[in-house]
Amino acid sequence: MAEFTMELSDEQKEVRDWLHGFAADVIRPAAAEWDEREETPWPVIQEAAKVGIYSLDFYAQQYFDSTGLGIPMAMEELFWGDAGIALSIVGTGLAAVGVLANGTEEQIGTWIPQMYGDANDVKVAAFCSSEPDAGSDVASMRTRAVYDEAKDEWVLNGTKTWATNGGIANVHVVVAVVDPDLGSKGHASFIVPPGTPGLSQGQKFKKHGIRASHTAEVVLDNVRVPGSCLLGGKEKLDARLARAREKAKKGGERVKNAAMATFEASRPAVGAMAVGTARAAYEVALEYAQTREQFGRPIIDNQGVAFQLADMRTSIDAARLLVWRASWMAINGKPFTAAEGSMSKLFASETAKKVTAQAIQILGGNGYTREYPVERMHRDSAIYTIFEGTSEIQRLVIARTLAGMPIR
């Protein structure tokens, strides 16, 4: 087990600097254009693939970093560049985590490479959990998966929403209900291979922020997938459902469902994304305050501005520390006994919203225009308190954990 440290190794620093250079030289110059176009920035994803950032190998190296800091460090640097483009680059990772958290070794080896493609033919993947009537309330999920024993196939029907890369993905990972009597404990995850009949893209959403990231509905109309596409396999699913039924008879218990397992693993990473956006806005505001003069002196000489910057930097550093702690705990198998993963996501996402708003205030009228990036950063930051569990849900998870109550 790696000891917790705030000192990056030389190798980690080298990776961080490499990612920062890519974010500065490739992502940032393209940010405003793709935000306006509201389209997937395929050329930027391809550039990321060419240098090795958008690849299974790079993601695996960071994911299995024994310190746990590989993924949050990478996320912070890429999202420092631009949140929308960065999400297009890393969005496939949520589907990959879904397979890693729930799949067999064979499924991991078969499907994750197909999620990324290669530098000459890049692909993306989508994780499909939310539904029009089931966002935070995963127990209300209606998408059904019914097993056709004669053909050893699962038949999926329903509509998913808010899916990053939904409809344009090569591989879709879909969470569906297999036993409606068990609520959220009766869910399972399925791979929908490329070109499967019955899967189509529904509405593509025009969003407030992260506009370079494709977000859409995914419609499943009698989608048939082989039995081998059930993540973890049917034997494991049957055993889990049997335990859940038995426990339910005895008055309830905690069983982690497929969607929650994925979100739990990814929440510190989302916190790191928020830290990257907050840091970017802070740096713009700091430079502006040092160079913008009013009444014959830089505005940073005014306590009203200087104190804001001090609070911004303090909050960013605190958020990063919470993210790093949760990431270290996760990779070393330490349970989140106080919902440390949710803590990191909650504090970092709220920090990003506050810091980007303060950055606009420091820039004044200039901050409100699209001539400066803080306006876009503020729009982008709003998503962190919403996706992968709203701030209200994070507080509920934390409160229930502290009280010793089941997390539902």
XYZ file of C-alpha atoms in Angstrom:
408
model
C 0.000 0.000 0.000
C 1.381 3.383 -1.011
C 1.685 5.937 1.779
C -0.366 9.081 1.396
C 1.798 11.962 0.236
C 1.257 15.357 -1.322
C 4.606 15.196 -3.107
C 4.366 13.956 -6.680
C 7.111 11.664 -7.952
C 9.371 12.824 -10.769
C 7.462 10.580 -13.172
C 4.116 12.038 -12.071
C 5.452 15.560 -12.460
C 6.621 14.715 -15.972
C 3.156 13.415 -16.897
C 1.514 16.456 -15.306
C 3.699 18.855 -17.268
C 3.090 16.923 -20.495
C -0.682 17.100 -19.982
C -0.483 20.770 -19.074
C 1.403 21.465 -22.283
C -1.232 19.671 -24.350
C -4.012 21.570 -22.559
C -2.249 24.902 -23.127
C -1.169 24.329 -26.740
C -4.020 22.256 -28.195
C -7.132 22.440 -26.008
C -7.229 26.102 -24.986
C -6.765 27.587 -28.471
C -9.715 25.491 -29.686
C -12.007 26.025 -26.680
C -14.027 29.046 -27.792
C -14.610 27.678 -31.309
C -16.007 24.306 -30.194
C -18.063 25.910 -27.443
C -19.757 28.049 -30.100
C -20.167 25.140 -32.525
C -21.611 22.836 -29.843
C -20.135 19.843 -31.612
C -17.828 16.989 -30.647
C -14.242 18.200 -31.269
C -13.101 15.146 -33.207
C -9.867 16.803 -34.452
C -8.795 17.533 -30.857
C -9.668 13.997 -29.716
C -7.606 12.666 -32.601
C -4.664 14.856 -31.607
C -5.008 13.483 -28.078
C -4.990 9.963 -29.512
C -1.896 10.652 -31.626
C 0.169 11.725 -28.620
C -1.189 8.906 -26.456
C -3.518 10.808 -24.114
C -6.715 9.377 -25.578
C -5.865 5.705 -25.266
C -6.531 2.653 -23.137
C -2.848 2.416 -22.184
C -2.671 5.949 -20.826
C -5.959 5.644 -18.964
C -4.904 2.307 -17.438
C -1.527 3.705 -16.325
C -3.220 6.549 -14.495
C -6.080 4.387 -13.167
C -3.709 1.858 -11.604
C -1.229 4.406 -10.210
C -0.573 3.013 -6.726
C -0.829 6.480 -5.174
C -4.290 7.032 -6.647
C -3.229 10.437 -7.941
C -2.834 9.595 -11.629
C -6.463 10.132 -12.631
C -7.159 13.286 -10.550
C -3.894 14.846 -11.718
C -4.767 14.135 -15.364
C -8.317 15.411 -14.980
C -7.234 18.639 -13.331
C -4.778 19.497 -16.110
C -7.109 18.632 -19.009
C -10.061 20.505 -17.498
C -7.767 23.428 -16.771
C -7.553 23.613 -20.568
C -11.317 23.550 -21.193
C -14.135 21.580 -19.597
C -16.164 20.871 -22.733
C -13.272 19.587 -24.835
C -11.759 17.731 -21.884
C -15.052 15.953 -21.236
C -15.089 14.863 -24.874
C -11.623 13.396 -24.320
C -12.317 11.684 -20.987
C -16.060 10.936 -21.318
C -15.306 7.440 -22.567
C -13.657 6.794 -19.210
C -17.000 6.614 -17.376
C -18.105 3.718 -19.580
C -14.681 2.121 -19.112
C -15.015 2.432 -15.330
C -18.442 0.805 -15.604
C -16.848 -2.212 -17.254
C -13.868 -2.263 -14.885
C -16.136 -2.090 -11.829
C -18.596 -4.764 -12.922
C -17.132 -6.803 -15.780
C -15.137 -10.004 -16.051
C -11.518 -10.028 -17.222
C -12.659 -11.257 -20.614
C -15.231 -8.462 -20.919
C -12.662 -5.869 -19.882
C -10.198 -7.128 -22.478
C -12.815 -7.358 -25.213
C -14.779 -4.153 -24.879
C -12.587 -1.413 -23.444
C -10.201 -1.364 -26.442
C -13.231 -0.976 -28.729
C -14.311 2.070 -26.734
C -11.200 3.991 -27.770
C -10.304 2.726 -31.225
C -6.861 3.924 -32.310
C -5.091 7.091 -33.439
C -6.199 6.555 -37.038
C -9.821 5.733 -36.227
C -10.838 7.149 -32.847
C -13.998 5.898 -31.165
C -15.925 6.986 -28.066
C -18.108 5.153 -25.553
C -21.192 6.100 -23.524
C -22.397 5.174 -20.035
C -26.198 5.255 -19.973
C -27.828 5.362 -16.543
C -30.073 8.440 -16.135
C -33.616 8.434 -17.482
C -36.258 11.151 -17.991
C -37.914 10.121 -14.687
C -34.887 8.606 -12.943
C -31.870 10.818 -12.357
C -30.828 10.957 -8.716
C -33.650 8.517 -7.913
C -32.104 5.446 -9.543
C -34.769 3.233 -7.952
C -37.289 4.761 -10.397
C -35.426 3.421 -13.429
C -37.756 1.944 -16.051
C -35.440 0.597 -18.739
C -35.969 -3.173 -18.630
C -33.733 -6.066 -19.536
C -35.514 -9.398 -19.989
C -33.605 -12.639 -20.448
C -34.518 -14.804 -23.452
C -33.259 -18.156 -22.220
C -33.903 -19.985 -25.497
C -31.528 -17.685 -27.379
C -29.260 -16.711 -24.444
C -29.987 -13.049 -25.195
C -31.086 -10.052 -23.161
C -33.775 -7.788 -24.615
C -33.494 -4.121 -23.597
C -36.274 -1.537 -23.859
C -36.372 2.027 -22.558
C -34.983 5.536 -22.955
C -31.810 6.894 -21.390
C -31.041 10.583 -21.108
C -28.106 12.914 -20.373
C -25.739 10.349 -21.889
C -22.303 11.737 -22.729
C -21.521 10.464 -26.252
C -24.998 8.916 -26.373
C -25.895 7.736 -29.861
C -22.487 8.538 -31.378
C -20.612 5.988 -29.254
C -19.078 2.828 -30.637
C -19.922 0.989 -27.409
C -22.779 1.817 -25.023
C -22.879 0.587 -21.422
C -26.528 0.523 -20.332
C -27.887 0.104 -16.805
C -31.276 -1.624 -16.805
C -33.778 -3.212 -14.418
C -33.710 -7.004 -14.297
C -35.859 -7.429 -11.165
C -38.258 -4.520 -10.549
C -39.291 -5.896 -7.139
C -35.813 -5.160 -5.762
C -35.714 -1.479 -6.683
C -32.161 -0.192 -7.220
C -30.789 -3.566 -6.096
C -32.414 -5.193 -9.125
C -30.246 -3.386 -11.677
C -27.531 -4.748 -13.953
C -25.200 -3.307 -16.604
C -25.034 -4.433 -20.220
C -22.714 -3.866 -23.147
C -24.477 -2.855 -26.351
C -22.000 -3.610 -29.158
C -21.529 -1.276 -32.135
C -24.190 -1.518 -34.810
C -26.729 -3.328 -32.629
C -30.222 -2.943 -34.144
C -32.773 -1.043 -32.070
C -30.400 1.466 -30.450
C -30.744 5.011 -31.710
C -29.969 8.562 -30.670
C -32.887 10.602 -29.425
C -32.786 14.301 -28.636
C -29.375 15.975 -28.593
C -29.345 18.590 -25.851
C -28.285 22.210 -26.359
C -26.618 23.002 -23.057
C -25.703 25.973 -20.870
C -22.097 24.806 -20.563
C -19.667 22.007 -21.577
C -21.079 22.573 -25.050
C -18.239 20.818 -26.881
C -19.326 17.572 -25.207
C -22.090 15.605 -26.941
C -25.051 14.902 -24.629
C -28.141 13.080 -25.900
C -30.931 10.617 -25.265
C -30.419 6.964 -26.157
C -33.502 5.027 -27.258
C -33.557 1.236 -26.812
C -36.252 -0.503 -28.849
C -36.103 -4.303 -28.491
C -32.326 -4.185 -28.415
C -31.009 -7.744 -28.272
C -27.539 -8.415 -26.895
C -25.823 -11.771 -26.301
C -25.811 -13.212 -22.787
C -22.074 -12.546 -22.703
C -22.834 -8.803 -22.746
C -24.214 -8.881 -19.189
C -21.373 -7.364 -17.162
C -20.123 -9.854 -14.592
C -22.083 -12.738 -16.108
C -25.431 -14.316 -15.277
C -24.157 -16.597 -12.536
C -22.845 -13.637 -10.574
C -26.058 -11.671 -11.209
C -28.290 -14.550 -10.063
C -26.276 -14.919 -6.875
C -26.445 -11.185 -6.147
C -30.184 -11.044 -6.751
C -30.729 -14.081 -4.537
C -28.814 -12.413 -1.685
C -30.800 -9.208 -2.161
C -34.112 -11.089 -2.037
C -33.073 -12.944 1.100
C -31.896 -9.782 2.814
C -35.089 -7.973 1.824
C -37.094 -10.641 3.627
C -35.081 -9.949 6.768
C -35.753 -6.232 6.736
C -33.407 -4.711 4.189
C -29.690 -4.244 3.766
C -27.084 -2.496 1.679
C -26.380 -3.890 -1.752
C -24.383 -1.817 -4.158
C -26.046 -1.618 -7.563
C -24.193 -1.351 -10.869
C -24.761 2.383 -11.441
C -23.833 3.339 -7.874
C -20.626 1.297 -8.071
C -19.588 3.265 -11.153
C -20.474 6.670 -9.687
C -18.755 5.903 -6.386
C -15.537 5.119 -8.240
C -15.729 8.229 -10.409
C -16.773 10.957 -7.949
C -13.228 11.993 -6.912
C -12.362 12.256 -10.613
C -15.297 14.633 -11.133
C -13.993 16.624 -8.175
C -10.638 16.869 -9.939
C -12.365 18.184 -13.076
C -13.966 20.912 -10.978
C -10.596 21.771 -9.420
C -9.117 22.203 -12.903
C -11.855 24.611 -13.993
C -11.662 26.568 -10.733
C -7.885 26.842 -10.985
C -8.106 28.093 -14.558
C -10.559 30.832 -13.607
C -8.487 31.803 -10.570
C -5.338 32.162 -12.675
C -7.112 34.392 -15.197
C -8.471 36.555 -12.373
C -5.091 36.764 -10.633
C -3.281 37.873 -13.780
C -6.019 40.389 -14.561
C -5.907 41.809 -11.035
C -2.136 42.214 -11.254
C -2.226 44.063 -14.587
C -5.528 45.960 -14.555
C -5.090 49.451 -13.123
C -7.759 51.670 -11.620
C -7.095 54.946 -9.787
C -3.421 54.644 -10.647
C -2.687 51.219 -9.163
C -3.341 47.503 -9.902
C -6.716 46.415 -8.591
C -5.065 43.626 -6.565
C -3.863 46.399 -4.239
C -7.471 46.743 -3.084
C -8.350 44.466 -0.179
C -11.767 43.713 -1.677
C -10.057 42.065 -4.657
C -7.031 40.634 -2.844
C -9.145 38.923 -0.178
C -11.338 37.348 -2.841
C -8.258 35.907 -4.529
C -6.980 34.621 -1.185
C -10.278 32.839 -0.542
C -10.333 31.433 -4.087
C -6.860 29.941 -3.786
C -7.573 28.521 -0.323
C -10.758 26.818 -1.504
C -9.046 25.353 -4.586
C -6.206 23.881 -2.528
C -8.659 22.461 0.026
C -10.732 20.897 -2.753
C -7.655 19.303 -4.294
C -6.647 17.804 -0.948
C -10.099 16.240 -0.483
C -9.922 14.800 -4.014
C -6.436 13.402 -3.459
C -7.410 11.846 -0.129
C -10.435 10.098 -1.627
C -8.432 8.940 -4.648
C -5.674 7.511 -2.429
C -8.249 5.736 -0.260
C -9.992 4.226 -3.283
C -6.856 2.778 -4.900
C -5.688 1.356 -1.569
C -8.973 -0.309 -0.788
C -9.862 1.864 2.182
C -13.650 2.168 2.616
C -15.299 5.559 2.440
C -16.589 5.307 6.010
C -17.453 9.022 6.048
C -18.400 9.222 2.351
C -15.033 10.764 1.516
C -15.671 10.333 -2.219
C -18.879 12.327 -2.010
C -17.166 14.914 0.203
C -14.526 15.516 -2.452
C -17.063 15.861 -5.249
C -19.359 18.112 -3.200
C -16.699 20.554 -2.029
C -14.812 20.718 -5.323
C -17.949 21.261 -7.431
C -19.294 23.992 -5.163
C -15.831 25.581 -5.156
C -15.768 25.663 -8.962
C -19.112 27.471 -9.135
C -18.071 30.015 -6.518
C -14.555 30.650 -7.825
C -15.663 31.124 -11.447
C -18.333 33.582 -10.293
C -15.727 35.488 -8.281
C -13.444 35.552 -11.325
C -16.192 37.236 -13.370
C -16.669 39.772 -10.593
C -12.965 40.597 -10.496
C -12.881 41.100 -14.264
C -16.029 43.233 -14.073
C -17.670 43.960 -17.405
C -14.864 42.191 -19.253
C -15.595 39.008 -17.314
C -19.172 39.036 -18.544
C -18.115 38.964 -22.203
C -16.953 36.070 -24.340
C -13.744 37.936 -25.054
C -12.468 36.491 -21.767
C -12.692 32.778 -20.885
C -14.095 33.137 -17.364
C -17.617 33.566 -18.757
C -17.338 30.139 -20.391
C -15.703 28.639 -17.312
C -18.583 29.851 -15.155
C -21.123 28.269 -17.511
C -19.118 25.041 -17.541
C -18.795 24.907 -13.753
C -22.553 24.570 -13.214
C -22.511 20.957 -14.382
C -20.248 19.754 -11.573
C -22.968 20.251 -8.955
C -25.436 18.326 -11.112
C -24.001 15.312 -12.940
C -22.948 12.064 -11.277
C -24.961 13.003 -8.222
C -26.177 16.515 -7.426
C -24.752 18.428 -4.475
C -27.951 17.642 -2.614
C -27.462 13.918 -3.203
C -23.826 14.152 -2.056
C -24.987 15.782 1.176
C -27.571 13.029 1.618
C -24.941 10.333 1.085
C -22.586 11.993 3.560
C -25.311 12.522 6.164
C -26.597 8.959 5.902
C -23.087 7.558 6.147
C -22.322 9.596 9.257
C -25.636 8.514 10.811
C -25.019 4.860 10.002
C -28.089 4.707 7.778
C -28.426 2.823 4.463
C -27.497 4.854 1.380
C -30.451 4.743 -1.024
